[in-house]
PDB file of C-alpha atoms in Angstrom:
ATOM      1  CA  MET P   1      -2.143  -1.131 -16.950  1.00  0.00           C
ATOM      2  CA  ASP P   2      -0.954  -4.163 -15.042  1.00  0.00           C
ATOM      3  CA  PHE P   3      -0.305  -4.222 -11.300  1.00  0.00           C
ATOM      4  CA  HIS P   4       3.476  -3.863 -11.575  1.00  0.00           C
ATOM      5  CA  GLU P   5       3.186  -0.703 -13.669  1.00  0.00           C
ATOM      6  CA  PHE P   6       0.626   0.712 -11.251  1.00  0.00           C
ATOM      7  CA  ALA P   7       2.807  -0.078  -8.238  1.00  0.00           C
ATOM      8  CA  ARG P   8       5.876   1.526  -9.859  1.00  0.00           C
ATOM      9  CA  ALA P   9       3.916   4.642 -10.777  1.00  0.00           C
ATOM     10  CA  LYS P  10       2.123   5.127  -7.443  1.00  0.00           C
ATOM     11  CA  THR P  11       4.507   3.877  -4.747  1.00  0.00           C
ATOM     12  CA  LEU P  12       6.192   7.233  -4.072  1.00  0.00           C
ATOM     13  CA  SER P  13       2.873   9.061  -3.895  1.00  0.00           C
ATOM     14  CA  LEU P  14       1.424   6.448  -1.547  1.00  0.00           C
ATOM     15  CA  ARG P  15       4.578   6.541   0.580  1.00  0.00           C
ATOM     16  CA  ARG P  16       4.341  10.319   0.949  1.00  0.00           C
ATOM     17  CA  THR P  17       0.672  10.041   1.909  1.00  0.00           C
ATOM     18  CA  ALA P  18       1.465   7.314   4.431  1.00  0.00           C
ATOM     19  CA  TYR P  19       4.234   9.447   5.936  1.00  0.00           C
ATOM     20  CA  LEU P  20       1.889  12.399   6.329  1.00  0.00           C
ATOM     21  CA  LEU P  21      -0.544  10.097   8.111  1.00  0.00           C
ATOM     22  CA  CYS P  22       1.904   8.390  10.456  1.00  0.00           C
ATOM     23  CA  GLY P  23       5.000  10.637  10.645  1.00  0.00           C
ATOM     24  CA  ASP P  24       7.492   7.787  10.374  1.00  0.00           C
ATOM     25  CA  TRP P  25       9.203   6.871   7.089  1.00  0.00           C
ATOM     26  CA  HIS P  26       9.792   3.266   8.126  1.00  0.00           C
ATOM     27  CA  LEU P  27       6.182   2.728   9.141  1.00  0.00           C
ATOM     28  CA  ALA P  28       5.091   4.527   5.952  1.00  0.00           C
ATOM     29  CA  GLU P  29       7.068   2.035   3.871  1.00  0.00           C
ATOM     30  CA  ASP P  30       5.493  -0.850   5.786  1.00  0.00           C
ATOM     31  CA  LEU P  31       2.022   0.612   5.272  1.00  0.00           C
ATOM     32  CA  VAL P  32       2.576   1.006   1.534  1.00  0.00           C
ATOM     33  CA  GLN P  33       3.909  -2.532   1.280  1.00  0.00           C
ATOM     34  CA  THR P  34       0.884  -3.901   3.145  1.00  0.00           C
ATOM     35  CA  ALA P  35      -1.499  -1.807   1.050  1.00  0.00           C
ATOM     36  CA  LEU P  36       0.106  -2.982  -2.192  1.00  0.00           C
ATOM     37  CA  MET P  37      -0.159  -6.616  -1.087  1.00  0.00           C
ATOM     38  CA  LYS P  38      -3.866  -6.170  -0.355  1.00  0.00           C
ATOM     39  CA  LEU P  39      -4.360  -4.311  -3.619  1.00  0.00           C
ATOM     40  CA  TYR P  40      -2.601  -7.111  -5.515  1.00  0.00           C
ATOM     41  CA  ARG P  41      -5.081  -9.632  -4.134  1.00  0.00           C
ATOM     42  CA  ALA P  42      -7.981  -7.513  -5.413  1.00  0.00           C
ATOM     43  CA  TRP P  43      -6.311  -6.398  -8.648  1.00  0.00           C
ATOM     44  CA  SER P  44      -8.417  -8.570 -10.963  1.00  0.00           C
ATOM     45  CA  ARG P  45     -11.572  -6.849  -9.632  1.00  0.00           C
ATOM     46  CA  VAL P  46     -10.300  -3.239  -9.588  1.00  0.00           C
ATOM     47  CA  ALA P  47      -7.760  -3.056 -12.420  1.00  0.00           C
ATOM     48  CA  ASP P  48     -10.213  -1.754 -15.003  1.00  0.00           C
ATOM     49  CA  SER P  49     -11.968   0.625 -12.638  1.00  0.00           C
ATOM     50  CA  PRO P  50     -11.427   4.357 -13.192  1.00  0.00           C
ATOM     51  CA  ALA P  51     -11.286   4.754  -9.394  1.00  0.00           C
ATOM     52  CA  VAL P  52      -8.297   2.473  -8.839  1.00  0.00           C
ATOM     53  CA  ASP P  53      -6.277   5.384  -7.400  1.00  0.00           C
ATOM     54  CA  ASN P  54      -8.997   6.123  -4.853  1.00  0.00           C
ATOM     55  CA  TYR P  55      -9.203   2.438  -4.010  1.00  0.00           C
ATOM     56  CA  ALA P  56      -5.434   2.333  -3.409  1.00  0.00           C
ATOM     57  CA  ARG P  57      -5.660   5.379  -1.104  1.00  0.00           C
ATOM     58  CA  GLN P  58      -8.566   3.767   0.721  1.00  0.00           C
ATOM     59  CA  VAL P  59      -6.605   0.555   1.261  1.00  0.00           C
ATOM     60  CA  LEU P  60      -3.607   2.578   2.510  1.00  0.00           C
ATOM     61  CA  LEU P  61      -5.815   4.548   4.888  1.00  0.00           C
ATOM     62  CA  ARG P  62      -7.388   1.359   6.241  1.00  0.00           C
ATOM     63  CA  CYS P  63      -3.921  -0.142   6.766  1.00  0.00           C
ATOM     64  CA  TRP P  64      -2.898   2.941   8.746  1.00  0.00           C
ATOM     65  CA  LEU P  65      -6.058   2.854  10.857  1.00  0.00           C
ATOM     66  CA  ASP P  66      -5.465  -0.849  11.549  1.00  0.00           C
ATOM     67  CA  GLU P  67      -1.913  -0.035  12.692  1.00  0.00           C
ATOM     68  CA  GLN P  68      -3.273   2.658  15.013  1.00  0.00           C
ATOM     69  CA  ARG P  69      -5.426   0.065  16.750  1.00  0.00           C
ATOM     70  CA  LYS P  70      -2.589  -2.338  17.491  1.00  0.00           C
ATOM     71  CA  PRO P  71      -1.612  -2.086  21.155  1.00  0.00           C
ATOM     72  CA  TRP P  72       2.135  -2.337  20.511  1.00  0.00           C
ATOM     73  CA  ARG P  73       1.961   0.687  18.189  1.00  0.00           C
ATOM     74  CA  ARG P  74       0.625   3.024  20.854  1.00  0.00           C
ATOM     75  CA  ARG P  75       3.088   5.791  21.409  1.00  0.00           C
ATOM     76  CA  GLU P  76       4.389   6.839  24.776  1.00  0.00           C
ATOM     77  CA  ASN P  77       4.341  10.475  25.769  1.00  0.00           C
ATOM     78  CA  ARG P  78       7.924  11.530  26.325  1.00  0.00           C
ATOM     79  CA  ASP P  79       9.290  14.846  27.462  1.00  0.00           C
ATOM     80  CA  GLY P  80      12.785  14.463  26.050  1.00  0.00           C
ATOM     81  CA  VAL P  81      14.345  13.436  22.790  1.00  0.00           C
ATOM     82  CA  VAL P  82      14.447   9.717  22.138  1.00  0.00           C
ATOM     83  CA  PRO P  83      18.083   8.986  21.230  1.00  0.00           C
ATOM     84  CA  ASP P  84      17.460   5.966  19.015  1.00  0.00           C
ATOM     85  CA  ARG P  85      14.992   7.695  16.709  1.00  0.00           C
ATOM     86  CA  SER P  86      16.566   8.953  13.524  1.00  0.00           C
ATOM     87  CA  GLN P  87      15.935  12.492  12.362  1.00  0.00           C
ATOM     88  CA  VAL P  88      14.343  12.386   8.922  1.00  0.00           C
ATOM     89  CA  ASP P  89      13.363  15.390   6.879  1.00  0.00           C
ATOM     90  CA  ALA P  90       9.716  16.090   6.207  1.00  0.00           C
ATOM     91  CA  PRO P  91       8.465  15.728   2.626  1.00  0.00           C
ATOM     92  CA  ALA P  92       9.042  18.630   0.255  1.00  0.00           C
ATOM     93  CA  GLY P  93       6.635  21.487   0.844  1.00  0.00           C
ATOM     94  CA  ILE P  94       5.853  20.463   4.439  1.00  0.00           C
ATOM     95  CA  SER P  95       7.621  22.353   7.235  1.00  0.00           C
ATOM     96  CA  GLU P  96       8.755  20.597  10.391  1.00  0.00           C
ATOM     97  CA  THR P  97       6.321  22.705  12.432  1.00  0.00           C
ATOM     98  CA  LEU P  98       3.396  21.827  10.184  1.00  0.00           C
ATOM     99  CA  LEU P  99       4.307  18.140  10.297  1.00  0.00           C
ATOM    100  CA  LYS P 100       4.384  18.163  14.122  1.00  0.00           C
ATOM    101  CA  ALA P 101       1.018  19.908  14.197  1.00  0.00           C
ATOM    102  CA  LEU P 102      -0.407  17.515  11.621  1.00  0.00           C
ATOM    103  CA  LEU P 103       0.670  14.497  13.660  1.00  0.00           C
ATOM    104  CA  SER P 104      -1.144  15.962  16.686  1.00  0.00           C
ATOM    105  CA  LEU P 105      -4.532  15.899  14.957  1.00  0.00           C
ATOM    106  CA  ALA P 106      -7.080  13.184  15.588  1.00  0.00           C
ATOM    107  CA  PRO P 107      -6.776  10.338  13.038  1.00  0.00           C
ATOM    108  CA  LYS P 108      -9.920  11.145  11.036  1.00  0.00           C
ATOM    109  CA  GLN P 109      -9.118  14.870  10.906  1.00  0.00           C
ATOM    110  CA  ARG P 110      -5.545  14.075   9.874  1.00  0.00           C
ATOM    111  CA  ALA P 111      -6.775  11.750   7.136  1.00  0.00           C
ATOM    112  CA  VAL P 112      -9.161  14.388   5.776  1.00  0.00           C
ATOM    113  CA  VAL P 113      -6.557  17.173   5.882  1.00  0.00           C
ATOM    114  CA  VAL P 114      -3.876  15.012   4.222  1.00  0.00           C
ATOM    115  CA  LEU P 115      -6.170  13.751   1.480  1.00  0.00           C
ATOM    116  CA  ARG P 116      -7.883  17.090   0.868  1.00  0.00           C
ATOM    117  CA  TYR P 117      -4.985  19.539   1.092  1.00  0.00           C
ATOM    118  CA  CYS P 118      -1.752  17.549   0.732  1.00  0.00           C
ATOM    119  CA  MET P 119      -2.996  15.110  -1.913  1.00  0.00           C
ATOM    120  CA  ASP P 120      -5.276  17.766  -3.461  1.00  0.00           C
ATOM    121  CA  LEU P 121      -8.343  15.531  -3.722  1.00  0.00           C
ATOM    122  CA  SER P 122     -11.830  16.971  -4.116  1.00  0.00           C
ATOM    123  CA  ILE P 123     -14.380  16.737  -1.320  1.00  0.00           C
ATOM    124  CA  ALA P 124     -16.226  14.016  -3.231  1.00  0.00           C
ATOM    125  CA  GLU P 125     -13.035  11.982  -3.720  1.00  0.00           C
ATOM    126  CA  VAL P 126     -12.128  12.255  -0.031  1.00  0.00           C
ATOM    127  CA  ALA P 127     -15.656  11.171   0.917  1.00  0.00           C
ATOM    128  CA  THR P 128     -15.314   8.166  -1.388  1.00  0.00           C
ATOM    129  CA  VAL P 129     -11.931   7.181   0.054  1.00  0.00           C
ATOM    130  CA  LEU P 130     -13.104   7.565   3.660  1.00  0.00           C
ATOM    131  CA  LYS P 131     -16.554   6.067   2.968  1.00  0.00           C
ATOM    132  CA  CYS P 132     -18.358   8.983   4.591  1.00  0.00           C
ATOM    133  CA  SER P 133     -20.589  11.843   3.496  1.00  0.00           C
ATOM    134  CA  GLU P 134     -19.309  15.031   1.902  1.00  0.00           C
ATOM    135  CA  GLY P 135     -20.686  16.943   4.896  1.00  0.00           C
ATOM    136  CA  THR P 136     -18.488  14.883   7.202  1.00  0.00           C
ATOM    137  CA  VAL P 137     -15.461  15.669   5.045  1.00  0.00           C
ATOM    138  CA  LYS P 138     -16.268  19.382   5.155  1.00  0.00           C
ATOM    139  CA  SER P 139     -16.752  19.444   8.929  1.00  0.00           C
ATOM    140  CA  GLN P 140     -13.644  17.344   9.621  1.00  0.00           C
ATOM    141  CA  ALA P 141     -11.608  19.549   7.275  1.00  0.00           C
ATOM    142  CA  SER P 142     -12.860  22.693   8.978  1.00  0.00           C
ATOM    143  CA  ARG P 143     -12.133  21.360  12.460  1.00  0.00           C
ATOM    144  CA  GLY P 144      -8.783  19.967  11.347  1.00  0.00           C
ATOM    145  CA  LEU P 145      -7.669  23.265   9.804  1.00  0.00           C
ATOM    146  CA  GLU P 146      -8.758  25.179  12.893  1.00  0.00           C
ATOM    147  CA  ALA P 147      -6.817  22.773  15.120  1.00  0.00           C
ATOM    148  CA  LEU P 148      -3.789  23.021  12.787  1.00  0.00           C
ATOM    149  CA  ARG P 149      -3.818  26.829  12.980  1.00  0.00           C
ATOM    150  CA  GLU P 150      -3.916  26.666  16.758  1.00  0.00           C
ATOM    151  CA  LEU P 151      -1.200  24.002  17.001  1.00  0.00           C
ATOM    152  CA  VAL P 152       1.108  25.758  14.524  1.00  0.00           C
ATOM    153  CA  GLY P 153       0.656  29.006  16.459  1.00  0.00           C
ATOM    154  CA  GLN P 154       1.527  27.262  19.723  1.00  0.00           C
ATOM    155  CA  LEU P 155       4.567  25.558  18.190  1.00  0.00           C
ATOM    156  CA  GLU P 156       5.838  28.802  16.647  1.00  0.00           C
ATOM    157  CA  ARG P 157       5.424  30.682  19.938  1.00  0.00           C
ATOM    158  CA  SER P 158       7.386  27.985  21.768  1.00  0.00           C
ATOM    159  CA  LEU P 159      10.342  28.358  19.362  1.00  0.00           C
TER     160      LEU P 159
END
Protein backbone atom coordinates (compact mmCIF):
# COMPACT_ATOMS: atom_id res chain seq x y z
CA MET A 1 0.00 0.00 0.00
CA ASP A 2 1.39 3.40 -0.86
CA PHE A 3 1.03 6.48 1.32
CA HIS A 4 -1.85 8.01 -0.65
CA GLU A 5 -3.95 4.86 -0.32
CA PHE A 6 -3.17 4.68 3.39
CA ALA A 7 -4.07 8.34 3.91
CA ARG A 8 -7.38 7.95 2.03
CA ALA A 9 -8.28 4.84 4.01
CA LYS A 10 -7.35 6.16 7.47
CA THR A 11 -8.06 9.90 7.43
CA LEU A 12 -11.64 9.67 8.73
CA SER A 13 -10.66 7.29 11.52
CA LEU A 14 -7.75 9.49 12.54
CA ARG A 15 -9.97 12.58 12.40
CA ARG A 16 -12.53 10.97 14.71
CA THR A 17 -9.78 9.96 17.13
CA ALA A 18 -8.32 13.47 17.05
CA TYR A 19 -11.76 14.96 17.73
CA LEU A 20 -12.27 12.70 20.72
CA LEU A 21 -8.90 13.86 22.03
CA CYS A 22 -9.33 17.59 21.49
CA GLY A 23 -13.09 18.23 21.15
CA ASP A 24 -12.76 20.60 18.21
CA TRP A 25 -13.32 19.49 14.61
CA HIS A 26 -11.11 22.22 13.17
CA LEU A 27 -8.22 21.41 15.47
CA ALA A 28 -8.80 17.69 14.77
CA GLU A 29 -8.39 18.33 11.05
CA ASP A 30 -5.20 20.28 11.70
CA LEU A 31 -3.86 17.49 13.91
CA VAL A 32 -4.57 14.85 11.27
CA GLN A 33 -2.94 16.98 8.59
CA THR A 34 0.16 17.47 10.74
CA ALA A 35 0.27 13.77 11.62
CA LEU A 36 -0.03 12.76 7.97
CA MET A 37 2.79 15.13 7.01
CA LYS A 38 5.04 13.60 9.67
CA LEU A 39 4.00 10.10 8.64
CA TYR A 40 4.78 10.90 5.00
CA ARG A 41 8.33 11.85 5.95
CA ALA A 42 8.79 8.48 7.67
CA TRP A 43 6.79 6.43 5.16
CA SER A 44 9.79 4.70 3.56
CA ARG A 45 10.74 3.29 6.99
CA VAL A 46 7.26 2.28 8.21
CA ALA A 47 5.33 1.39 5.04
CA ASP A 48 6.06 -2.32 5.22
CA SER A 49 5.58 -2.58 8.97
CA PRO A 50 2.51 -4.46 10.21
CA ALA A 51 2.17 -1.80 12.94
CA VAL A 52 1.76 1.16 10.59
CA ASP A 53 -1.73 1.87 12.01
CA ASN A 54 -0.35 2.02 15.55
CA TYR A 55 2.47 4.25 14.35
CA ALA A 56 -0.05 6.62 12.74
CA ARG A 57 -2.07 6.77 15.99
CA GLN A 58 1.13 7.40 17.93
CA VAL A 59 2.10 10.27 15.63
CA LEU A 60 -1.42 11.74 15.96
CA LEU A 61 -1.29 11.45 19.74
CA ARG A 62 2.12 13.14 19.86
CA CYS A 63 0.81 15.96 17.64
CA TRP A 64 -2.09 16.48 20.04
CA LEU A 65 0.18 16.48 23.08
CA ASP A 66 2.45 19.01 21.36
CA GLU A 67 -0.58 21.24 20.70
CA GLN A 68 -1.55 21.00 24.37
CA ARG A 69 1.83 22.40 25.36
CA LYS A 70 1.61 25.48 23.16
CA PRO A 71 0.80 28.52 25.28
CA TRP A 72 -1.62 30.04 22.76
CA ARG A 73 -3.71 26.85 22.81
CA ARG A 74 -4.44 27.04 26.52
CA ARG A 75 -8.13 27.38 27.03
CA GLU A 76 -9.75 30.00 29.19
CA ASN A 77 -12.33 29.01 31.75
CA ARG A 78 -15.56 30.72 30.80
CA ASP A 79 -18.89 30.68 32.56
CA GLY A 80 -21.04 31.58 29.58
CA VAL A 81 -21.42 30.46 26.01
CA VAL A 82 -18.82 31.77 23.61
CA PRO A 83 -20.81 33.26 20.72
CA ASP A 84 -18.23 32.74 17.99
CA ARG A 85 -17.80 29.02 18.59
CA SER A 86 -19.84 26.90 16.23
CA GLN A 87 -21.97 24.08 17.58
CA VAL A 88 -20.84 20.83 16.00
CA ASP A 89 -22.35 17.44 16.65
CA ALA A 90 -20.35 14.80 18.45
CA PRO A 91 -19.26 11.73 16.47
CA ALA A 92 -21.79 8.94 16.03
CA GLY A 93 -22.18 6.83 19.15
CA ILE A 94 -20.86 9.54 21.49
CA SER A 95 -23.41 11.59 23.44
CA GLU A 96 -22.88 15.28 24.11
CA THR A 97 -22.70 14.57 27.85
CA LEU A 98 -20.07 11.87 27.39
CA LEU A 99 -18.03 14.13 25.11
CA LYS A 100 -18.06 16.95 27.70
CA ALA A 101 -16.99 14.51 30.39
CA LEU A 102 -14.31 13.03 28.15
CA LEU A 103 -12.85 16.46 27.44
CA SER A 104 -12.61 17.08 31.21
CA LEU A 105 -10.24 14.15 31.76
CA ALA A 106 -6.51 14.61 32.13
CA PRO A 107 -4.70 14.22 28.77
CA LYS A 108 -3.13 10.81 29.46
CA GLN A 109 -6.38 9.38 30.85
CA ARG A 110 -8.29 10.79 27.88
CA ALA A 111 -5.80 9.26 25.46
CA VAL A 112 -6.07 5.84 27.12
CA VAL A 113 -9.88 5.92 27.26
CA VAL A 114 -10.19 7.06 23.62
CA LEU A 115 -7.73 4.50 22.30
CA ARG A 116 -8.96 1.64 24.48
CA TYR A 117 -12.73 2.11 24.38
CA CYS A 118 -13.54 4.39 21.43
CA MET A 119 -10.95 2.98 19.02
CA ASP A 120 -11.31 -0.53 20.51
CA LEU A 121 -7.58 -1.21 20.79
CA SER A 122 -6.21 -3.92 23.07
CA ILE A 123 -4.24 -3.04 26.19
CA ALA A 124 -1.03 -4.09 24.46
CA GLU A 125 -1.77 -1.90 21.42
CA VAL A 126 -2.55 1.12 23.61
CA ALA A 127 0.69 0.55 25.54
CA THR A 128 2.59 0.44 22.25
CA VAL A 129 0.98 3.64 20.97
CA LEU A 130 1.56 5.51 24.24
CA LYS A 131 5.02 3.97 24.80
CA CYS A 132 4.18 2.90 28.34
CA SER A 133 3.64 -0.35 30.22
CA GLU A 134 0.44 -2.36 30.09
CA GLY A 135 0.05 -1.75 33.83
CA THR A 136 0.04 1.99 33.21
CA VAL A 137 -2.64 1.56 30.56
CA LYS A 138 -4.77 -0.49 32.95
CA SER A 139 -4.43 1.99 35.82
CA GLN A 140 -5.05 5.03 33.60
CA ALA A 141 -8.08 3.31 32.06
CA SER A 142 -9.47 2.46 35.48
CA ARG A 143 -8.96 5.98 36.80
CA GLY A 144 -10.29 7.50 33.58
CA LEU A 145 -13.46 5.39 33.63
CA GLU A 146 -14.05 6.21 37.29
CA ALA A 147 -13.63 9.93 36.57
CA LEU A 148 -15.93 9.62 33.53
CA ARG A 149 -18.66 7.97 35.62
CA GLU A 150 -18.42 10.76 38.17
CA LEU A 151 -18.37 13.53 35.56
CA VAL A 152 -21.27 12.06 33.56
CA GLY A 153 -23.28 11.73 36.78
CA GLN A 154 -22.58 15.37 37.66
CA LEU A 155 -23.47 16.56 34.16
CA GLU A 156 -26.71 14.56 34.10
CA ARG A 157 -27.74 15.88 37.53
CA SER A 158 -27.13 19.45 36.38
CA LEU A 159 -29.47 19.00 33.38
